Amino acid sequence: MAHHGHEPVPGAAAESVSAGYELADIPSLRPIWIFVIGIFGLLIFAYLVGVVLVTIPGTQVRDTSQAVDVNSPQAPPGPRIEADPNVDGERIVREATERLESYGWVNQRQGIAHVPIERAMQLLLDQGVRPFEE
Amino acid sequence: MAQPSRMWIGSRVARMAWLPLCLLLVACHVDMYDQPRYKPNQTSAFFSDQRAMRPPVENTVAMGSFDPDSPLLTGKVNGELATELPMELTAELLEHGRTRYNAYCAPCHGLTGDGNGVIAYRGPLQVPSLHQDRLRTVAIGYFFDVITNGINRMYSYAARIPPEDRWAVAAYVRALQLSQYADVNDLTAEERQQLGAQ
Amino acid sequence: MSAQIFPRNANAIVWVSTIGLVALIGGIVAAMVGLYLSPWYTDVGVPKAQPVPFSHKHHVDQLKIDCRYCHATVERAAHAGYPSTDTCMSCHSQVWTNSPLLQPVRDSYRTGDPILWRRIYDLPGFVYFNHSVHVAKGIGCSSCHGRIDQQHLAAKAQPLFMGWCLGCHRNPEDNVRPRDEVFNMAFDPLSLPLEERVRLVEAYQIPTDGRLTNCYVCHR
């Protein structure tokens, strides 16, 4: 609405007209406070919605293993040989470690044993790295 | 017009209105982030193979990396495989060799050297055991040679394992062999008892 | 006498537009900070497409290959580096020899042209970083690169802000671990009691006198 300052607005108070500007303030500050509170309320609400969206399990950006699996056409195919490759890898490493930490017979008749690797390293320090004798 | 002094202040403030525009400039400096130099492993638009790290010209020999008479670099003494280490055999050397072996060899040869590493277990890659009579009676220089030059289907590890470390691995392989082939007579009475109990 | 210049609602307009302006500027600043910290800008958790869909989960977690098998220089040099084609082929000359996913590796091996991996962690040119010192002083890969052994395609675990580097340089005792656990991705330094970690900091002679936060350590 274009407002022409030269024409007195109908209903303007005479004092204001004579003073050259509006003397009366708006009747109440209430609508302004409602507006302010409303805007900040909306901000906080939007923030809370965002927090809820981000924290719902499964939508975390950091969880890349999922993101890739689901979205990426480039995701490498799973292992194809065993049912549970993790278990196998762990079993192999565990069994080998146990073997390297224990005593046992390799050939009892010839007096050949397996010993923990720490012990073998000690023995090797004594006997040196030359080839074993037949 | 009515109040010239107030007008003047107002226009002064108005003239500052461009200042917030400076904010736009803040994000525009990348010259120090991406400096006109190459970093390792970067790609280059200049060279045809796109490598910024230039490989040395073929047949280049780095200083100190070649000496046909050095047992340390060749694993040989007078043309024969070395039977001793070119350095002192210490507990630290063996411990160091252990970390190298577990990182570079164990995926295929297994932590114990029995040829049943995780890779060997899974795939078509047949890996021999290090606990064979032939390998137990071979000179230590042989292991150095296999790591340096590879053998048949096994690739060379020379690019990744420096010569000193290769000797450490070789010594540790011997310790592994010993751990699976110890003579009972070398053990203490206590250990023998432990064995006898089984 | 001239007529009135301002309408009746002028004061209200001033109020509303002032508050609106403050809210707008505040909102813009908040949005910019948010964007700056978000994966949109930092790439945290965002995997990049690579010439070969190489999976750390597959090779490290399932096949138990050590980091050094592929990143061989990490203990000796500033850069961990990427594995050469030869390194891949030490297995893939015999494992999955027909896989179409590995065609770029075989091509590279044949032609000698490198595989062009796309860098994920990238510091600005004005920052100096060195892997070997961190590895030698008992800082594990997972302290900086997160659980990369659980990722199929590698993605950043860290925006690499300066404050993050400084945080650890100020309190190394929160991140130090025994040297032989550096390559163990599952190890959590905080599982050690504080005294033990303080002892490690002393044993590894990590300076705690504030020297590590001097600007020239990283900007040289």
PDB file of N, CA and C in Angstrom, chain C residues 114-183:
ATOM      1  N   PRO C 114      50.040 -46.575 -12.943  1.00  0.00           N
ATOM      2  CA  PRO C 114      49.583 -46.778 -11.571  1.00  0.00           C
ATOM      3  C   PRO C 114      48.059 -46.785 -11.459  1.00  0.00           C
ATOM      4  N   ILE C 115      47.572 -47.386 -10.389  1.00  0.00           N
ATOM      5  CA  ILE C 115      46.154 -47.253 -10.028  1.00  0.00           C
ATOM      6  C   ILE C 115      46.019 -45.911  -9.321  1.00  0.00           C
ATOM      7  N   LEU C 116      45.082 -45.089  -9.761  1.00  0.00           N
ATOM      8  CA  LEU C 116      44.971 -43.750  -9.173  1.00  0.00           C
ATOM      9  C   LEU C 116      43.947 -43.764  -8.046  1.00  0.00           C
ATOM     10  N   TRP C 117      44.416 -44.056  -6.831  1.00  0.00           N
ATOM     11  CA  TRP C 117      43.523 -44.018  -5.673  1.00  0.00           C
ATOM     12  C   TRP C 117      43.153 -42.581  -5.387  1.00  0.00           C
ATOM     13  N   ARG C 118      41.910 -42.376  -4.970  1.00  0.00           N
ATOM     14  CA  ARG C 118      41.501 -41.006  -4.615  1.00  0.00           C
ATOM     15  C   ARG C 118      41.749 -40.804  -3.125  1.00  0.00           C
ATOM     16  N   ARG C 119      42.520 -39.770  -2.821  1.00  0.00           N
ATOM     17  CA  ARG C 119      42.932 -39.499  -1.440  1.00  0.00           C
ATOM     18  C   ARG C 119      41.724 -39.164  -0.576  1.00  0.00           C
ATOM     19  N   ILE C 120      41.743 -39.671   0.638  1.00  0.00           N
ATOM     20  CA  ILE C 120      40.638 -39.436   1.560  1.00  0.00           C
ATOM     21  C   ILE C 120      41.056 -38.448   2.646  1.00  0.00           C
ATOM     22  N   TYR C 121      42.169 -38.724   3.301  1.00  0.00           N
ATOM     23  CA  TYR C 121      42.683 -37.797   4.303  1.00  0.00           C
ATOM     24  C   TYR C 121      43.628 -36.835   3.597  1.00  0.00           C
ATOM     25  N   ASP C 122      43.321 -35.556   3.638  1.00  0.00           N
ATOM     26  CA  ASP C 122      44.155 -34.606   2.904  1.00  0.00           C
ATOM     27  C   ASP C 122      44.339 -33.342   3.735  1.00  0.00           C
ATOM     28  N   LEU C 123      45.534 -33.143   4.247  1.00  0.00           N
ATOM     29  CA  LEU C 123      45.805 -31.925   5.006  1.00  0.00           C
ATOM     30  C   LEU C 123      46.094 -30.787   4.043  1.00  0.00           C
ATOM     31  N   PRO C 124      45.837 -29.537   4.470  1.00  0.00           N
ATOM     32  CA  PRO C 124      46.214 -28.396   3.635  1.00  0.00           C
ATOM     33  C   PRO C 124      47.732 -28.370   3.438  1.00  0.00           C
ATOM     34  N   GLY C 125      48.169 -27.687   2.359  1.00  0.00           N
ATOM     35  CA  GLY C 125      49.590 -27.649   2.046  1.00  0.00           C
ATOM     36  C   GLY C 125      50.448 -26.979   3.103  1.00  0.00           C
ATOM     37  N   PHE C 126      49.835 -26.195   3.994  1.00  0.00           N
ATOM     38  CA  PHE C 126      50.654 -25.478   4.987  1.00  0.00           C
ATOM     39  C   PHE C 126      50.804 -26.247   6.290  1.00  0.00           C
ATOM     40  N   VAL C 127      50.367 -27.511   6.304  1.00  0.00           N
ATOM     41  CA  VAL C 127      50.509 -28.325   7.514  1.00  0.00           C
ATOM     42  C   VAL C 127      51.489 -29.458   7.262  1.00  0.00           C
ATOM     43  N   TYR C 128      52.422 -29.629   8.188  1.00  0.00           N
ATOM     44  CA  TYR C 128      53.371 -30.727   8.090  1.00  0.00           C
ATOM     45  C   TYR C 128      52.907 -31.851   8.987  1.00  0.00           C
ATOM     46  N   PHE C 129      52.863 -33.060   8.452  1.00  0.00           N
ATOM     47  CA  PHE C 129      52.466 -34.204   9.257  1.00  0.00           C
ATOM     48  C   PHE C 129      53.450 -35.343   9.021  1.00  0.00           C
ATOM     49  N   ASN C 130      53.659 -36.154  10.038  1.00  0.00           N
ATOM     50  CA  ASN C 130      54.603 -37.252   9.896  1.00  0.00           C
ATOM     51  C   ASN C 130      54.075 -38.492  10.614  1.00  0.00           C
ATOM     52  N   HIS C 131      53.889 -39.580   9.849  1.00  0.00           N
ATOM     53  CA  HIS C 131      53.382 -40.804  10.465  1.00  0.00           C
ATOM     54  C   HIS C 131      54.392 -41.448  11.410  1.00  0.00           C
ATOM     55  N   SER C 132      55.660 -41.500  10.970  1.00  0.00           N
ATOM     56  CA  SER C 132      56.602 -42.352  11.698  1.00  0.00           C
ATOM     57  C   SER C 132      56.728 -41.939  13.158  1.00  0.00           C
ATOM     58  N   VAL C 133      56.725 -40.619  13.429  1.00  0.00           N
ATOM     59  CA  VAL C 133      56.888 -40.200  14.831  1.00  0.00           C
ATOM     60  C   VAL C 133      55.693 -40.644  15.665  1.00  0.00           C
ATOM     61  N   HIS C 134      54.498 -40.551  15.094  1.00  0.00           N
ATOM     62  CA  HIS C 134      53.319 -40.956  15.859  1.00  0.00           C
ATOM     63  C   HIS C 134      53.324 -42.456  16.133  1.00  0.00           C
ATOM     64  N   VAL C 135      53.671 -43.236  15.107  1.00  0.00           N
ATOM     65  CA  VAL C 135      53.689 -44.690  15.282  1.00  0.00           C
ATOM     66  C   VAL C 135      54.756 -45.084  16.301  1.00  0.00           C
ATOM     67  N   ALA C 136      55.928 -44.440  16.203  1.00  0.00           N
ATOM     68  CA  ALA C 136      57.026 -44.784  17.111  1.00  0.00           C
ATOM     69  C   ALA C 136      56.698 -44.409  18.551  1.00  0.00           C
ATOM     70  N   LYS C 137      55.841 -43.402  18.745  1.00  0.00           N
ATOM     71  CA  LYS C 137      55.521 -42.973  20.100  1.00  0.00           C
ATOM     72  C   LYS C 137      54.234 -43.593  20.602  1.00  0.00           C
ATOM     73  N   GLY C 138      53.804 -44.657  19.971  1.00  0.00           N
ATOM     74  CA  GLY C 138      52.674 -45.408  20.505  1.00  0.00           C
ATOM     75  C   GLY C 138      51.315 -44.777  20.273  1.00  0.00           C
ATOM     76  N   ILE C 139      51.125 -44.101  19.128  1.00  0.00           N
ATOM     77  CA  ILE C 139      49.790 -43.616  18.764  1.00  0.00           C
ATOM     78  C   ILE C 139      49.240 -44.570  17.701  1.00  0.00           C
ATOM     79  N   GLY C 140      48.139 -45.224  17.992  1.00  0.00           N
ATOM     80  CA  GLY C 140      47.630 -46.246  17.089  1.00  0.00           C
ATOM     81  C   GLY C 140      46.916 -45.665  15.887  1.00  0.00           C
ATOM     82  N   CYS C 141      46.886 -46.439  14.800  1.00  0.00           N
ATOM     83  CA  CYS C 141      46.188 -45.985  13.599  1.00  0.00           C
ATOM     84  C   CYS C 141      44.742 -45.620  13.933  1.00  0.00           C
ATOM     85  N   SER C 142      44.124 -46.404  14.802  1.00  0.00           N
ATOM     86  CA  SER C 142      42.692 -46.187  15.024  1.00  0.00           C
ATOM     87  C   SER C 142      42.429 -44.903  15.805  1.00  0.00           C
ATOM     88  N   SER C 143      43.449 -44.343  16.492  1.00  0.00           N
ATOM     89  CA  SER C 143      43.238 -43.073  17.183  1.00  0.00           C
ATOM     90  C   SER C 143      42.945 -41.959  16.185  1.00  0.00           C
ATOM     91  N   CYS C 144      43.469 -42.071  14.982  1.00  0.00           N
ATOM     92  CA  CYS C 144      43.249 -41.028  13.983  1.00  0.00           C
ATOM     93  C   CYS C 144      42.342 -41.489  12.849  1.00  0.00           C
ATOM     94  N   HIS C 145      42.453 -42.741  12.452  1.00  0.00           N
ATOM     95  CA  HIS C 145      41.689 -43.190  11.288  1.00  0.00           C
ATOM     96  C   HIS C 145      40.440 -43.970  11.669  1.00  0.00           C
ATOM     97  N   GLY C 146      40.153 -44.071  12.973  1.00  0.00           N
ATOM     98  CA  GLY C 146      38.952 -44.783  13.386  1.00  0.00           C
ATOM     99  C   GLY C 146      39.041 -46.264  13.045  1.00  0.00           C
ATOM    100  N   ARG C 147      37.886 -46.914  13.099  1.00  0.00           N
ATOM    101  CA  ARG C 147      37.881 -48.347  12.824  1.00  0.00           C
ATOM    102  C   ARG C 147      37.809 -48.571  11.324  1.00  0.00           C
ATOM    103  N   ILE C 148      38.914 -48.322  10.643  1.00  0.00           N
ATOM    104  CA  ILE C 148      38.897 -48.479   9.183  1.00  0.00           C
ATOM    105  C   ILE C 148      38.749 -49.949   8.829  1.00  0.00           C
ATOM    106  N   ASP C 149      39.075 -50.837   9.774  1.00  0.00           N
ATOM    107  CA  ASP C 149      38.918 -52.267   9.490  1.00  0.00           C
ATOM    108  C   ASP C 149      37.446 -52.663   9.462  1.00  0.00           C
ATOM    109  N   GLN C 150      36.559 -51.746   9.861  1.00  0.00           N
ATOM    110  CA  GLN C 150      35.132 -52.058   9.791  1.00  0.00           C
ATOM    111  C   GLN C 150      34.479 -51.391   8.589  1.00  0.00           C
ATOM    112  N   GLN C 151      35.255 -50.689   7.787  1.00  0.00           N
ATOM    113  CA  GLN C 151      34.676 -49.976   6.647  1.00  0.00           C
ATOM    114  C   GLN C 151      34.893 -50.777   5.376  1.00  0.00           C
ATOM    115  N   HIS C 152      33.882 -50.819   4.547  1.00  0.00           N
ATOM    116  CA  HIS C 152      34.101 -51.453   3.255  1.00  0.00           C
ATOM    117  C   HIS C 152      34.898 -50.513   2.371  1.00  0.00           C
ATOM    118  N   LEU C 153      34.267 -49.408   1.969  1.00  0.00           N
ATOM    119  CA  LEU C 153      35.051 -48.381   1.284  1.00  0.00           C
ATOM    120  C   LEU C 153      35.530 -47.409   2.353  1.00  0.00           C
ATOM    121  N   ALA C 154      36.798 -47.012   2.254  1.00  0.00           N
ATOM    122  CA  ALA C 154      37.360 -46.168   3.299  1.00  0.00           C
ATOM    123  C   ALA C 154      36.697 -44.790   3.285  1.00  0.00           C
ATOM    124  N   ALA C 155      36.475 -44.252   4.490  1.00  0.00           N
ATOM    125  CA  ALA C 155      35.948 -42.897   4.622  1.00  0.00           C
ATOM    126  C   ALA C 155      36.627 -42.248   5.816  1.00  0.00           C
ATOM    127  N   LYS C 156      36.616 -40.909   5.811  1.00  0.00           N
ATOM    128  CA  LYS C 156      37.240 -40.176   6.904  1.00  0.00           C
ATOM    129  C   LYS C 156      36.542 -40.456   8.229  1.00  0.00           C
ATOM    130  N   ALA C 157      37.323 -40.587   9.295  1.00  0.00           N
ATOM    131  CA  ALA C 157      36.742 -40.677  10.625  1.00  0.00           C
ATOM    132  C   ALA C 157      36.901 -39.354  11.352  1.00  0.00           C
ATOM    133  N   GLN C 158      37.554 -38.400  10.729  1.00  0.00           N
ATOM    134  CA  GLN C 158      38.089 -37.206  11.372  1.00  0.00           C
ATOM    135  C   GLN C 158      38.046 -36.040  10.407  1.00  0.00           C
ATOM    136  N   PRO C 159      37.576 -34.883  10.782  1.00  0.00           N
ATOM    137  CA  PRO C 159      37.682 -33.752   9.851  1.00  0.00           C
ATOM    138  C   PRO C 159      39.105 -33.194   9.765  1.00  0.00           C
ATOM    139  N   LEU C 160      40.010 -33.607  10.660  1.00  0.00           N
ATOM    140  CA  LEU C 160      41.388 -33.112  10.702  1.00  0.00           C
ATOM    141  C   LEU C 160      41.452 -31.628  11.012  1.00  0.00           C
ATOM    142  N   PHE C 161      40.602 -31.147  11.907  1.00  0.00           N
ATOM    143  CA  PHE C 161      40.716 -29.761  12.340  1.00  0.00           C
ATOM    144  C   PHE C 161      41.958 -29.595  13.204  1.00  0.00           C
ATOM    145  N   MET C 162      42.467 -28.359  13.222  1.00  0.00           N
ATOM    146  CA  MET C 162      43.664 -28.083  14.009  1.00  0.00           C
ATOM    147  C   MET C 162      43.415 -28.360  15.492  1.00  0.00           C
ATOM    148  N   GLY C 163      42.229 -28.020  15.981  1.00  0.00           N
ATOM    149  CA  GLY C 163      41.931 -28.220  17.392  1.00  0.00           C
ATOM    150  C   GLY C 163      42.046 -29.680  17.794  1.00  0.00           C
ATOM    151  N   TRP C 164      41.765 -30.565  16.849  1.00  0.00           N
ATOM    152  CA  TRP C 164      41.857 -31.992  17.151  1.00  0.00           C
ATOM    153  C   TRP C 164      43.319 -32.415  17.314  1.00  0.00           C
ATOM    154  N   CYS C 165      44.177 -31.965  16.392  1.00  0.00           N
ATOM    155  CA  CYS C 165      45.612 -32.272  16.536  1.00  0.00           C
ATOM    156  C   CYS C 165      46.105 -31.750  17.876  1.00  0.00           C
ATOM    157  N   LEU C 166      45.731 -30.486  18.177  1.00  0.00           N
ATOM    158  CA  LEU C 166      46.231 -29.864  19.407  1.00  0.00           C
ATOM    159  C   LEU C 166      45.717 -30.585  20.639  1.00  0.00           C
ATOM    160  N   GLY C 167      44.473 -31.026  20.588  1.00  0.00           N
ATOM    161  CA  GLY C 167      43.893 -31.724  21.731  1.00  0.00           C
ATOM    162  C   GLY C 167      44.770 -32.876  22.161  1.00  0.00           C
ATOM    163  N   CYS C 168      45.249 -33.653  21.189  1.00  0.00           N
ATOM    164  CA  CYS C 168      46.080 -34.794  21.542  1.00  0.00           C
ATOM    165  C   CYS C 168      47.490 -34.348  21.900  1.00  0.00           C
ATOM    166  N   HIS C 169      47.992 -33.324  21.217  1.00  0.00           N
ATOM    167  CA  HIS C 169      49.348 -32.874  21.547  1.00  0.00           C
ATOM    168  C   HIS C 169      49.407 -32.304  22.965  1.00  0.00           C
ATOM    169  N   ARG C 170      48.255 -31.798  23.459  1.00  0.00           N
ATOM    170  CA  ARG C 170      48.218 -31.306  24.833  1.00  0.00           C
ATOM    171  C   ARG C 170      48.124 -32.445  25.826  1.00  0.00           C
ATOM    172  N   ASN C 171      47.321 -33.467  25.492  1.00  0.00           N
ATOM    173  CA  ASN C 171      47.081 -34.575  26.424  1.00  0.00           C
ATOM    174  C   ASN C 171      47.411 -35.914  25.779  1.00  0.00           C
ATOM    175  N   PRO C 172      48.681 -36.136  25.468  1.00  0.00           N
ATOM    176  CA  PRO C 172      48.994 -37.409  24.808  1.00  0.00           C
ATOM    177  C   PRO C 172      48.617 -38.615  25.662  1.00  0.00           C
ATOM    178  N   GLU C 173      48.531 -38.422  26.991  1.00  0.00           N
ATOM    179  CA  GLU C 173      48.254 -39.585  27.847  1.00  0.00           C
ATOM    180  C   GLU C 173      46.854 -40.143  27.625  1.00  0.00           C
ATOM    181  N   ASP C 174      45.982 -39.392  26.937  1.00  0.00           N
ATOM    182  CA  ASP C 174      44.660 -39.944  26.659  1.00  0.00           C
ATOM    183  C   ASP C 174      44.662 -40.866  25.448  1.00  0.00           C
ATOM    184  N   ASN C 175      45.756 -40.860  24.682  1.00  0.00           N
ATOM    185  CA  ASN C 175      45.745 -41.610  23.432  1.00  0.00           C
ATOM    186  C   ASN C 175      46.893 -42.572  23.275  1.00  0.00           C
ATOM    187  N   VAL C 176      47.851 -42.546  24.185  1.00  0.00           N
ATOM    188  CA  VAL C 176      49.027 -43.366  24.001  1.00  0.00           C
ATOM    189  C   VAL C 176      48.706 -44.826  24.336  1.00  0.00           C
ATOM    190  N   ARG C 177      49.379 -45.731  23.638  1.00  0.00           N
ATOM    191  CA  ARG C 177      49.199 -47.158  23.903  1.00  0.00           C
ATOM    192  C   ARG C 177      50.549 -47.841  23.766  1.00  0.00           C
ATOM    193  N   PRO C 178      50.683 -49.071  24.243  1.00  0.00           N
ATOM    194  CA  PRO C 178      51.971 -49.750  24.063  1.00  0.00           C
ATOM    195  C   PRO C 178      52.289 -49.895  22.575  1.00  0.00           C
ATOM    196  N   ARG C 179      53.580 -49.848  22.244  1.00  0.00           N
ATOM    197  CA  ARG C 179      53.959 -49.858  20.842  1.00  0.00           C
ATOM    198  C   ARG C 179      53.433 -51.077  20.092  1.00  0.00           C
ATOM    199  N   ASP C 180      53.391 -52.232  20.757  1.00  0.00           N
ATOM    200  CA  ASP C 180      52.976 -53.415  20.005  1.00  0.00           C
ATOM    201  C   ASP C 180      51.466 -53.491  19.804  1.00  0.00           C
ATOM    202  N   GLU C 181      50.727 -52.486  20.268  1.00  0.00           N
ATOM    203  CA  GLU C 181      49.287 -52.456  19.998  1.00  0.00           C
ATOM    204  C   GLU C 181      48.925 -51.428  18.933  1.00  0.00           C
ATOM    205  N   VAL C 182      49.951 -50.762  18.347  1.00  0.00           N
ATOM    206  CA  VAL C 182      49.680 -49.669  17.420  1.00  0.00           C
ATOM    207  C   VAL C 182      48.834 -50.139  16.233  1.00  0.00           C
ATOM    208  N   PHE C 183      49.107 -51.358  15.771  1.00  0.00           N
ATOM    209  CA  PHE C 183      48.410 -51.827  14.572  1.00  0.00           C
ATOM    210  C   PHE C 183      47.167 -52.634  14.915  1.00  0.00           C
TER     211      PHE C 183
END
